[in-house]
PDB file of C-alpha atoms in Angstrom:
ATOM      1  CA  MET M  28     -14.078  63.396-109.328  1.00 42.00           C
ATOM      2  CA  GLY M  29     -12.633  63.506-105.907  1.00 47.00           C
ATOM      3  CA  LYS M  30      -9.707  65.819-104.812  1.00 47.00           C
ATOM      4  CA  LYS M  31      -6.249  64.478-105.856  1.00 49.00           C
ATOM      5  CA  LYS M  32      -4.158  63.399-103.365  1.00 52.00           C
ATOM      6  CA  GLU M  33      -1.067  65.430-103.032  1.00 58.00           C
ATOM      7  CA  GLU M  34       2.389  63.637-103.913  1.00 63.00           C
ATOM      8  CA  PRO M  35       4.508  62.712-100.995  1.00 67.00           C
ATOM      9  CA  GLN M  36       6.301  65.879 -99.367  1.00 90.00           C
ATOM     10  CA  VAL M  37       9.899  66.359-100.694  1.00 96.00           C
ATOM     11  CA  ILE M  38      12.416  67.603 -97.894  1.00 97.00           C
ATOM     12  CA  ILE M  39      16.024  68.730 -98.737  1.00 97.00           C
ATOM     13  CA  MET M  40      18.144  68.950 -95.932  1.00 98.00           C
ATOM     14  CA  ASN M  41      21.441  71.031 -96.764  1.00 96.00           C
ATOM     15  CA  PHE M  42      24.478  70.413 -94.747  1.00 96.00           C
ATOM     16  CA  SER M  43      27.371  70.700 -97.061  1.00 92.00           C
ATOM     17  CA  HIS M  44      25.684  73.299 -99.638  1.00 92.00           C
ATOM     18  CA  ILE M  45      25.739  70.278-102.046  1.00 92.00           C
ATOM     19  CA  TYR M  46      22.246  70.522-103.100  1.00 94.00           C
ATOM     20  CA  GLU M  47      22.784  74.182-103.827  1.00 91.00           C
ATOM     21  CA  ASP M  48      24.078  72.891-107.615  1.00 88.00           C
ATOM     22  CA  GLU M  49      21.773  70.092-107.794  1.00 92.00           C
ATOM     23  CA  LEU M  50      19.165  72.082-110.147  1.00 91.00           C
ATOM     24  CA  GLN M  51      17.123  69.331-111.619  1.00 93.00           C
ATOM     25  CA  LEU M  52      16.040  68.185-108.144  1.00 94.00           C
ATOM     26  CA  LYS M  53      15.208  71.712-107.126  1.00 93.00           C
ATOM     27  CA  ARG M  54      12.963  72.064-109.739  1.00 92.00           C
ATOM     28  CA  GLN M  55      10.649  69.599-108.008  1.00 88.00           C
ATOM     29  CA  PRO M  56       8.304  71.113-105.400  1.00 92.00           C
ATOM     30  CA  TYR M  57      10.380  70.651-101.968  1.00 95.00           C
ATOM     31  CA  LYS M  58      10.827  71.752 -98.777  1.00 96.00           C
ATOM     32  CA  TRP M  59      14.294  73.125 -97.688  1.00 97.00           C
ATOM     33  CA  ILE M  60      15.884  72.892 -94.427  1.00 98.00           C
ATOM     34  CA  ASP M  61      18.863  74.655 -94.193  1.00 97.00           C
ATOM     35  CA  CYS M  62      21.600  73.159 -91.814  1.00 97.00           C
ATOM     36  CA  THR M  63      24.763  74.392 -93.089  1.00 96.00           C
ATOM     37  CA  ASN M  64      25.588  76.873 -90.220  1.00 96.00           C
ATOM     38  CA  ILE M  65      25.008  74.091 -87.324  1.00 97.00           C
ATOM     39  CA  GLN M  66      28.505  72.971 -85.811  1.00 95.00           C
ATOM     40  CA  GLY M  67      29.355  69.334 -84.818  1.00 93.00           C
ATOM     41  CA  THR M  68      27.422  67.664 -87.797  1.00 95.00           C
ATOM     42  CA  ASP M  69      30.078  66.098 -90.126  1.00 93.00           C
ATOM     43  CA  CYS M  70      30.132  62.330 -89.655  1.00 89.00           C
ATOM     44  CA  TYR M  71      29.283  62.645 -86.098  1.00 91.00           C
ATOM     45  CA  LEU M  72      26.518  64.303 -84.168  1.00 94.00           C
ATOM     46  CA  ASP M  73      26.872  66.037 -80.822  1.00 92.00           C
ATOM     47  CA  GLU M  74      24.090  66.657 -78.378  1.00 93.00           C
ATOM     48  CA  LEU M  75      23.856  70.681 -79.251  1.00 95.00           C
ATOM     49  CA  ALA M  76      23.828  70.096 -82.989  1.00 96.00           C
ATOM     50  CA  ALA M  77      21.102  67.278 -82.714  1.00 96.00           C
ATOM     51  CA  ALA M  78      18.945  69.501 -80.832  1.00 97.00           C
ATOM     52  CA  GLU M  79      19.163  72.287 -83.391  1.00 98.00           C
ATOM     53  CA  ILE M  80      18.343  69.695 -86.371  1.00 98.00           C
ATOM     54  CA  GLU M  81      15.552  68.205 -84.274  1.00 98.00           C
ATOM     55  CA  GLN M  82      14.018  71.769 -83.966  1.00 98.00           C
ATOM     56  CA  ARG M  83      14.187  72.511 -87.618  1.00 98.00           C
ATOM     57  CA  MET M  84      12.886  69.111 -88.623  1.00 98.00           C
ATOM     58  CA  LYS M  85      10.094  69.521 -85.945  1.00 97.00           C
ATOM     59  CA  PRO M  86       7.401  70.932 -88.629  1.00 95.00           C
ATOM     60  CA  TYR M  87       7.467  67.542 -90.461  1.00 96.00           C
ATOM     61  CA  PRO M  88       6.456  64.108 -90.097  1.00 96.00           C
ATOM     62  CA  PRO M  89       8.487  61.019 -91.129  1.00 97.00           C
ATOM     63  CA  GLU M  90       6.419  60.461 -94.126  1.00 95.00           C
ATOM     64  CA  GLY M  91       7.553  61.960 -97.394  1.00 94.00           C
ATOM     65  CA  ILE M  92      10.888  61.717 -99.141  1.00 97.00           C
ATOM     66  CA  HIS M  93      13.703  63.313 -97.384  1.00 98.00           C
ATOM     67  CA  PHE M  94      17.312  64.050 -99.129  1.00 98.00           C
ATOM     68  CA  ILE M  95      19.625  64.159 -96.517  1.00 98.00           C
ATOM     69  CA  ASP M  96      23.007  65.217 -98.187  1.00 96.00           C
ATOM     70  CA  SER M  97      26.157  62.864 -98.256  1.00 95.00           C
ATOM     71  CA  GLY M  98      26.609  59.678 -96.372  1.00 95.00           C
ATOM     72  CA  ASN M  99      28.404  61.765 -93.558  1.00 95.00           C
ATOM     73  CA  TYR M 100      24.969  62.622 -92.428  1.00 96.00           C
ATOM     74  CA  HIS M 101      23.290  59.387 -92.721  1.00 97.00           C
ATOM     75  CA  TYR M 102      22.641  59.326 -89.087  1.00 96.00           C
ATOM     76  CA  ILE M 103      19.669  61.954 -89.905  1.00 97.00           C
ATOM     77  CA  SER M 104      17.732  58.614 -90.624  1.00 98.00           C
ATOM     78  CA  LYS M 105      17.654  57.993 -87.042  1.00 97.00           C
ATOM     79  CA  LEU M 106      15.952  61.313 -86.377  1.00 98.00           C
ATOM     80  CA  TRP M 107      13.413  60.788 -89.010  1.00 98.00           C
ATOM     81  CA  THR M 108      12.598  57.323 -87.368  1.00 98.00           C
ATOM     82  CA  ASP M 109      12.553  58.698 -83.937  1.00 98.00           C
ATOM     83  CA  LYS M 110       9.385  60.442 -85.359  1.00 98.00           C
ATOM     84  CA  ILE M 111       7.408  57.233 -85.881  1.00 98.00           C
ATOM     85  CA  ARG M 112       5.107  56.393 -83.231  1.00 97.00           C
ATOM     86  CA  GLU M 113       3.765  52.664 -84.371  1.00 97.00           C
ATOM     87  CA  PRO M 114       5.384  49.477 -84.883  1.00 97.00           C
ATOM     88  CA  PHE M 115       7.713  49.558 -88.105  1.00 97.00           C
ATOM     89  CA  SER M 116      10.662  47.841 -89.722  1.00 96.00           C
ATOM     90  CA  LEU M 117      13.580  49.935 -91.152  1.00 97.00           C
ATOM     91  CA  ILE M 118      14.755  48.899 -94.538  1.00 96.00           C
ATOM     92  CA  VAL M 119      18.454  50.059 -95.378  1.00 97.00           C
ATOM     93  CA  PHE M 120      19.971  50.170 -98.755  1.00 97.00           C
ATOM     94  CA  ASP M 121      23.645  50.707 -98.076  1.00 96.00           C
ATOM     95  CA  HIS M 122      27.252  49.315 -99.037  1.00 95.00           C
ATOM     96  CA  HIS M 123      27.855  49.228 -95.135  1.00 95.00           C
ATOM     97  CA  THR M 124      26.100  48.066 -92.313  1.00 95.00           C
ATOM     98  CA  ASP M 125      26.147  51.182 -90.184  1.00 93.00           C
ATOM     99  CA  MET M 126      26.187  49.082 -87.358  1.00 90.00           C
ATOM    100  CA  GLN M 127      29.858  49.953 -85.975  1.00 85.00           C
ATOM    101  CA  PRO M 128      30.215  51.079 -82.155  1.00 78.00           C
ATOM    102  CA  SER M 129      30.731  54.868 -82.381  1.00 71.00           C
ATOM    103  CA  LEU M 130      34.282  55.718 -81.740  1.00 69.00           C
ATOM    104  CA  PHE M 131      32.870  58.459 -79.347  1.00 72.00           C
ATOM    105  CA  GLU M 132      30.187  56.782 -77.220  1.00 70.00           C
ATOM    106  CA  GLU M 133      28.674  59.968 -76.473  1.00 68.00           C
ATOM    107  CA  LEU M 134      28.087  61.171 -80.326  1.00 83.00           C
ATOM    108  CA  LEU M 135      26.099  59.467 -83.046  1.00 90.00           C
ATOM    109  CA  SER M 136      27.877  58.689 -86.056  1.00 88.00           C
ATOM    110  CA  CYS M 137      26.935  58.030 -89.678  1.00 93.00           C
ATOM    111  CA  GLY M 138      28.582  54.567 -89.313  1.00 89.00           C
ATOM    112  CA  SER M 139      26.502  53.654 -85.888  1.00 91.00           C
ATOM    113  CA  TRP M 140      23.053  54.891 -86.658  1.00 95.00           C
ATOM    114  CA  VAL M 141      21.362  51.518 -87.259  1.00 96.00           C
ATOM    115  CA  LYS M 142      22.821  50.164 -84.236  1.00 95.00           C
ATOM    116  CA  GLU M 143      21.496  53.193 -82.251  1.00 95.00           C
ATOM    117  CA  VAL M 144      18.015  52.759 -83.455  1.00 97.00           C
ATOM    118  CA  LEU M 145      17.972  49.083 -82.804  1.00 97.00           C
ATOM    119  CA  ASP M 146      19.177  50.077 -79.331  1.00 95.00           C
ATOM    120  CA  SER M 147      16.816  52.907 -78.456  1.00 95.00           C
ATOM    121  CA  ASN M 148      13.657  52.920 -80.561  1.00 97.00           C
ATOM    122  CA  GLU M 149      10.907  50.865 -78.895  1.00 97.00           C
ATOM    123  CA  PHE M 150       8.968  50.818 -82.003  1.00 98.00           C
ATOM    124  CA  LEU M 151      11.643  49.122 -84.381  1.00 98.00           C
ATOM    125  CA  LYS M 152      10.743  45.481 -84.777  1.00 96.00           C
ATOM    126  CA  LYS M 153      13.326  44.549 -87.571  1.00 94.00           C
ATOM    127  CA  VAL M 154      16.118  45.865 -89.743  1.00 96.00           C
ATOM    128  CA  VAL M 155      16.329  44.807 -93.351  1.00 95.00           C
ATOM    129  CA  LEU M 156      20.027  45.607 -94.643  1.00 95.00           C
ATOM    130  CA  ILE M 157      20.277  45.428 -98.584  1.00 94.00           C
ATOM    131  CA  GLY M 158      23.443  45.694-100.377  1.00 93.00           C
ATOM    132  CA  ALA M 159      26.130  45.689 -97.491  1.00 94.00           C
ATOM    133  CA  LYS M 160      29.583  44.143 -98.098  1.00 92.00           C
ATOM    134  CA  GLU M 161      29.673  40.492 -96.674  1.00 92.00           C
ATOM    135  CA  GLU M 162      32.632  41.018 -94.392  1.00 93.00           C
ATOM    136  CA  LEU M 163      30.592  43.835 -92.740  1.00 93.00           C
ATOM    137  CA  ILE M 164      27.554  41.681 -92.151  1.00 93.00           C
ATOM    138  CA  GLU M 165      29.875  38.879 -90.654  1.00 92.00           C
ATOM    139  CA  GLN M 166      31.172  41.572 -88.092  1.00 91.00           C
ATOM    140  CA  VAL M 167      27.483  42.502 -86.656  1.00 92.00           C
ATOM    141  CA  ASP M 168      27.375  41.609 -83.082  1.00 92.00           C
ATOM    142  CA  LEU M 169      25.292  38.150 -82.469  1.00 92.00           C
ATOM    143  CA  LYS M 170      22.931  40.027 -80.115  1.00 93.00           C
ATOM    144  CA  TYR M 171      21.397  41.742 -83.115  1.00 94.00           C
ATOM    145  CA  LYS M 172      21.127  38.961 -85.474  1.00 87.00           C
ATOM    146  CA  SER M 173      17.562  37.804 -84.544  1.00 91.00           C
ATOM    147  CA  ARG M 174      16.321  41.606 -85.601  1.00 94.00           C
ATOM    148  CA  ILE M 175      18.196  41.687 -88.620  1.00 94.00           C
ATOM    149  CA  ILE M 176      17.693  40.276 -92.369  1.00 92.00           C
ATOM    150  CA  CYS M 177      20.438  40.771 -94.435  1.00 92.00           C
ATOM    151  CA  PHE M 178      20.846  40.602 -98.379  1.00 90.00           C
ATOM    152  CA  SER M 179      24.516  41.144 -99.035  1.00 90.00           C
ATOM    153  CA  GLU M 180      25.965  42.731-102.177  1.00 88.00           C
ATOM    154  CA  ARG M 181      26.831  39.596-103.836  1.00 85.00           C
ATOM    155  CA  GLU M 182      23.270  38.394-102.898  1.00 84.00           C
ATOM    156  CA  ILE M 183      21.275  41.161-104.719  1.00 81.00           C
ATOM    157  CA  THR M 184      23.354  40.882-107.715  1.00 74.00           C
ATOM    158  CA  ASN M 185      22.621  37.397-108.087  1.00 73.00           C
ATOM    159  CA  LYS M 186      19.332  36.372-109.763  1.00 68.00           C
ATOM    160  CA  LYS M 187      18.837  33.366-107.745  1.00 69.00           C
ATOM    161  CA  ALA M 188      18.718  35.519-104.461  1.00 69.00           C
ATOM    162  CA  TRP M 189      15.832  37.291-105.701  1.00 66.00           C
ATOM    163  CA  GLY M 190      13.334  34.436-104.806  1.00 69.00           C
ATOM    164  CA  ALA M 191      14.368  34.777-100.856  1.00 74.00           C
ATOM    165  CA  PHE M 192      14.054  38.513-101.274  1.00 75.00           C
ATOM    166  CA  ALA M 193      10.642  38.161-103.039  1.00 69.00           C
ATOM    167  CA  ARG M 194       9.449  35.975-100.215  1.00 75.00           C
ATOM    168  CA  LEU M 195      10.118  38.648 -97.506  1.00 77.00           C
ATOM    169  CA  HIS M 196       7.026  40.483 -96.125  1.00 76.00           C
ATOM    170  CA  LEU M 197       6.848  42.504 -93.007  1.00 86.00           C
ATOM    171  CA  GLN M 198       3.814  42.614 -91.048  1.00 88.00           C
ATOM    172  CA  GLU M 199       4.239  46.416 -90.039  1.00 94.00           C
ATOM    173  CA  PRO M 200       4.844  49.339 -91.992  1.00 95.00           C
ATOM    174  CA  VAL M 201       8.392  50.057 -93.124  1.00 95.00           C
ATOM    175  CA  TYR M 202      10.663  53.154 -93.588  1.00 98.00           C
ATOM    176  CA  ILE M 203      13.239  52.909 -96.227  1.00 97.00           C
ATOM    177  CA  SER M 204      16.669  54.507 -95.969  1.00 98.00           C
ATOM    178  CA  LEU M 205      18.803  54.593 -99.087  1.00 98.00           C
ATOM    179  CA  ASP M 206      22.535  55.341 -99.395  1.00 97.00           C
ATOM    180  CA  LYS M 207      23.478  55.701-103.071  1.00 97.00           C
ATOM    181  CA  ASP M 208      27.115  54.237-102.166  1.00 96.00           C
ATOM    182  CA  VAL M 209      25.096  50.806-102.674  1.00 96.00           C
ATOM    183  CA  LEU M 210      25.282  51.796-106.301  1.00 96.00           C
ATOM    184  CA  ASP M 211      28.312  51.162-108.838  1.00 94.00           C
ATOM    185  CA  LYS M 212      30.704  54.009-109.406  1.00 92.00           C
ATOM    186  CA  LYS M 213      29.254  54.644-112.840  1.00 92.00           C
ATOM    187  CA  GLU M 214      25.658  55.310-111.494  1.00 94.00           C
ATOM    188  CA  ALA M 215      26.440  57.752-108.747  1.00 94.00           C
ATOM    189  CA  VAL M 216      29.386  59.399-106.890  1.00 93.00           C
ATOM    190  CA  THR M 217      29.792  59.224-103.070  1.00 94.00           C
ATOM    191  CA  ASN M 218      32.609  60.202-100.785  1.00 89.00           C
ATOM    192  CA  TRP M 219      32.674  56.481 -99.522  1.00 90.00           C
ATOM    193  CA  ASP M 220      33.617  53.071-101.036  1.00 91.00           C
ATOM    194  CA  GLN M 221      30.730  51.955-103.400  1.00 95.00           C
ATOM    195  CA  GLY M 222      29.146  48.828-104.399  1.00 94.00           C
ATOM    196  CA  SER M 223      28.109  47.310-107.809  1.00 92.00           C
ATOM    197  CA  VAL M 224      24.509  47.436-107.996  1.00 93.00           C
ATOM    198  CA  SER M 225      22.949  49.096-110.834  1.00 93.00           C
ATOM    199  CA  VAL M 226      20.127  51.799-110.771  1.00 96.00           C
ATOM    200  CA  LEU M 227      17.930  49.461-112.657  1.00 94.00           C
ATOM    201  CA  LYS M 228      18.502  46.546-110.204  1.00 91.00           C
ATOM    202  CA  LEU M 229      18.105  49.126-107.130  1.00 94.00           C
ATOM    203  CA  GLU M 230      14.640  50.050-108.681  1.00 94.00           C
ATOM    204  CA  GLU M 231      13.816  46.363-109.159  1.00 90.00           C
ATOM    205  CA  TYR M 232      14.183  45.851-105.380  1.00 89.00           C
ATOM    206  CA  LEU M 233      12.675  49.359-104.264  1.00 92.00           C
ATOM    207  CA  GLY M 234       9.712  48.667-106.557  1.00 90.00           C
ATOM    208  CA  TYR M 235       9.054  45.355-105.063  1.00 88.00           C
ATOM    209  CA  ILE M 236       9.012  47.130-101.661  1.00 91.00           C
ATOM    210  CA  LEU M 237       7.088  49.918-102.512  1.00 91.00           C
ATOM    211  CA  ASN M 238       4.480  47.104-104.079  1.00 86.00           C
ATOM    212  CA  GLU M 239       4.251  44.873-101.064  1.00 85.00           C
ATOM    213  CA  GLU M 240       4.800  46.974 -97.945  1.00 89.00           C
ATOM    214  CA  THR M 241       3.044  50.023 -96.203  1.00 90.00           C
ATOM    215  CA  VAL M 242       5.919  52.552 -96.677  1.00 94.00           C
ATOM    216  CA  ILE M 243       5.847  55.460 -93.923  1.00 96.00           C
ATOM    217  CA  GLY M 244       8.729  57.658 -95.718  1.00 96.00           C
ATOM    218  CA  ILE M 245      11.855  57.410 -97.472  1.00 97.00           C
ATOM    219  CA  ASP M 246      15.264  59.176 -97.329  1.00 98.00           C
ATOM    220  CA  ILE M 247      18.111  59.168 -99.748  1.00 98.00           C
ATOM    221  CA  CYS M 248      21.725  60.298 -99.194  1.00 97.00           C
ATOM    222  CA  GLY M 249      25.351  59.616-100.714  1.00 96.00           C
ATOM    223  CA  GLU M 250      25.953  63.030-102.519  1.00 95.00           C
ATOM    224  CA  ALA M 251      29.436  63.557-103.507  1.00 90.00           C
ATOM    225  CA  ALA M 252      32.323  65.180-101.279  1.00 73.00           C
ATOM    226  CA  THR M 253      32.753  68.779-101.741  1.00 66.00           C
ATOM    227  CA  ASP M 254      36.731  68.805-101.579  1.00 67.00           C
ATOM    228  CA  GLU M 255      37.245  68.179-105.199  1.00 61.00           C
ATOM    229  CA  PRO M 256      38.599  70.410-107.835  1.00 58.00           C
ATOM    230  CA  MET M 257      35.401  72.635-108.963  1.00 62.00           C
ATOM    231  CA  PHE M 258      35.192  70.898-112.599  1.00 53.00           C
ATOM    232  CA  ILE M 259      35.254  67.493-111.111  1.00 62.00           C
ATOM    233  CA  GLN M 260      32.532  68.412-108.173  1.00 73.00           C
ATOM    234  CA  LYS M 261      30.160  69.995-111.028  1.00 81.00           C
ATOM    235  CA  GLU M 262      30.227  66.934-112.871  1.00 86.00           C
ATOM    236  CA  ASP M 263      29.854  64.659-109.901  1.00 87.00           C
ATOM    237  CA  ASP M 264      26.779  66.955-108.952  1.00 88.00           C
ATOM    238  CA  LEU M 265      25.100  66.428-112.338  1.00 91.00           C
ATOM    239  CA  ILE M 266      25.648  62.731-111.963  1.00 93.00           C
ATOM    240  CA  ASN M 267      24.043  62.567-108.613  1.00 94.00           C
ATOM    241  CA  ASP M 268      21.386  65.120-109.473  1.00 95.00           C
ATOM    242  CA  ASN M 269      20.221  62.901-112.365  1.00 95.00           C
ATOM    243  CA  VAL M 270      19.961  59.630-109.982  1.00 97.00           C
ATOM    244  CA  ASN M 271      18.129  61.832-107.480  1.00 97.00           C
ATOM    245  CA  VAL M 272      15.418  62.833-109.870  1.00 96.00           C
ATOM    246  CA  GLU M 273      15.084  59.396-111.482  1.00 97.00           C
ATOM    247  CA  LEU M 274      14.778  57.994-108.023  1.00 97.00           C
ATOM    248  CA  LEU M 275      12.045  60.520-107.181  1.00 96.00           C
ATOM    249  CA  SER M 276      10.064  59.822-110.342  1.00 95.00           C
ATOM    250  CA  PHE M 277      10.354  56.263-109.522  1.00 96.00           C
ATOM    251  CA  ILE M 278       8.987  56.330-106.233  1.00 95.00           C
ATOM    252  CA  ARG M 279       6.170  58.983-107.506  1.00 92.00           C
ATOM    253  CA  LYS M 280       5.061  56.529-109.953  1.00 90.00           C
ATOM    254  CA  TYR M 281       3.856  53.934-107.672  1.00 84.00           C
ATOM    255  CA  GLN M 282       2.141  56.726-105.339  1.00 75.00           C
ATOM    256  CA  GLU M 283       0.311  57.573-108.510  1.00 77.00           C
ATOM    257  CA  LYS M 284      -0.409  54.126-109.197  1.00 75.00           C
ATOM    258  CA  ARG M 285      -1.928  53.551-106.081  1.00 63.00           C
ATOM    259  CA  GLU M 286      -4.343  56.643-106.204  1.00 65.00           C
ATOM    260  CA  THR M 287      -5.517  55.607-109.675  1.00 68.00           C
ATOM    261  CA  SER M 288      -6.291  52.125-108.144  1.00 64.00           C
ATOM    262  CA  LYS M 289      -8.157  53.650-105.378  1.00 60.00           C
ATOM    263  CA  GLU M 290     -10.053  55.979-107.720  1.00 63.00           C
ATOM    264  CA  SER M 291     -11.277  53.070-109.635  1.00 65.00           C
ATOM    265  CA  GLY M 292     -12.518  51.407-106.531  1.00 60.00           C
ATOM    266  CA  GLY M 293      -9.935  48.418-106.601  1.00 55.00           C
ATOM    267  CA  ARG M 294      -6.303  47.223-105.556  1.00 50.00           C
ATOM    268  CA  ASP M 295      -4.056  46.492-108.357  1.00 50.00           C
ATOM    269  CA  GLU M 296      -1.545  44.230-107.210  1.00 51.00           C
ATOM    270  CA  GLU M 297       1.145  46.428-108.599  1.00 51.00           C
ATOM    271  CA  VAL M 298       0.342  49.249-106.315  1.00 47.00           C
ATOM    272  CA  SER M 299       2.118  50.120-103.201  1.00 50.00           C
ATOM    273  CA  ASP M 300       0.577  51.448-100.051  1.00 58.00           C
ATOM    274  CA  TYR M 301       2.934  54.359-100.091  1.00 57.00           C
ATOM    275  CA  ARG M 302       1.748  57.116 -97.402  1.00 63.00           C
ATOM    276  CA  GLY M 303       2.667  60.199 -99.072  1.00 57.00           C
TER     277      GLY M 303
END
């Protein structure tokens, strides 16, 4: 038998100390990037902080599964995709478009990072936004419309819309960025307003992408705020810890199916081309 391929590398980027209490996630093999001592990172990223974070990320490729703290740090997805040196598409699960111009032009923000990737990354071909509010989608600048495919919150919870999504196939590899604020409040707890998607529905869409597309890497954000009373924060951390481990297990399941298919000499139609 050949040597078993290693599972996708898991990287945890800790900005707000939130992952220190997510014990189930930390039982998985992972690499830890501590960013708690870097100033100028909360919601907005200044140049000095960006340079320091990039230096700490330098040993790691965009492949793998990256946990990047709360939605306040979703701009980290731009830093991961900056490492991709081939044509790719970006798939974003988020209750927001993250296409708003930054209030401070010189600063990257958690609400502007998708726009910044479109503006600056020469390898990016398309962005697929999944789960955003319709009113936010309508606010996207028309100049980006030819490079964006949108499936609104209402569409992804409508069974009739599944056909349109199922017909989607991108010609280039994809990078997936997942903000748990796309989920219903009963499923996850974030510090931003949330959508109405269940974990089951999210995995249905995520599984289809893992089956049909070549996936470079994945990041996951949307941890809870840290300014709640301690007993509430502990409960929120437990909920999110459970969701993180569930999503991690779900993604790994597809990677294992691919390896099984390769070892058997065929390609199962239910197997993704995930790059671990």
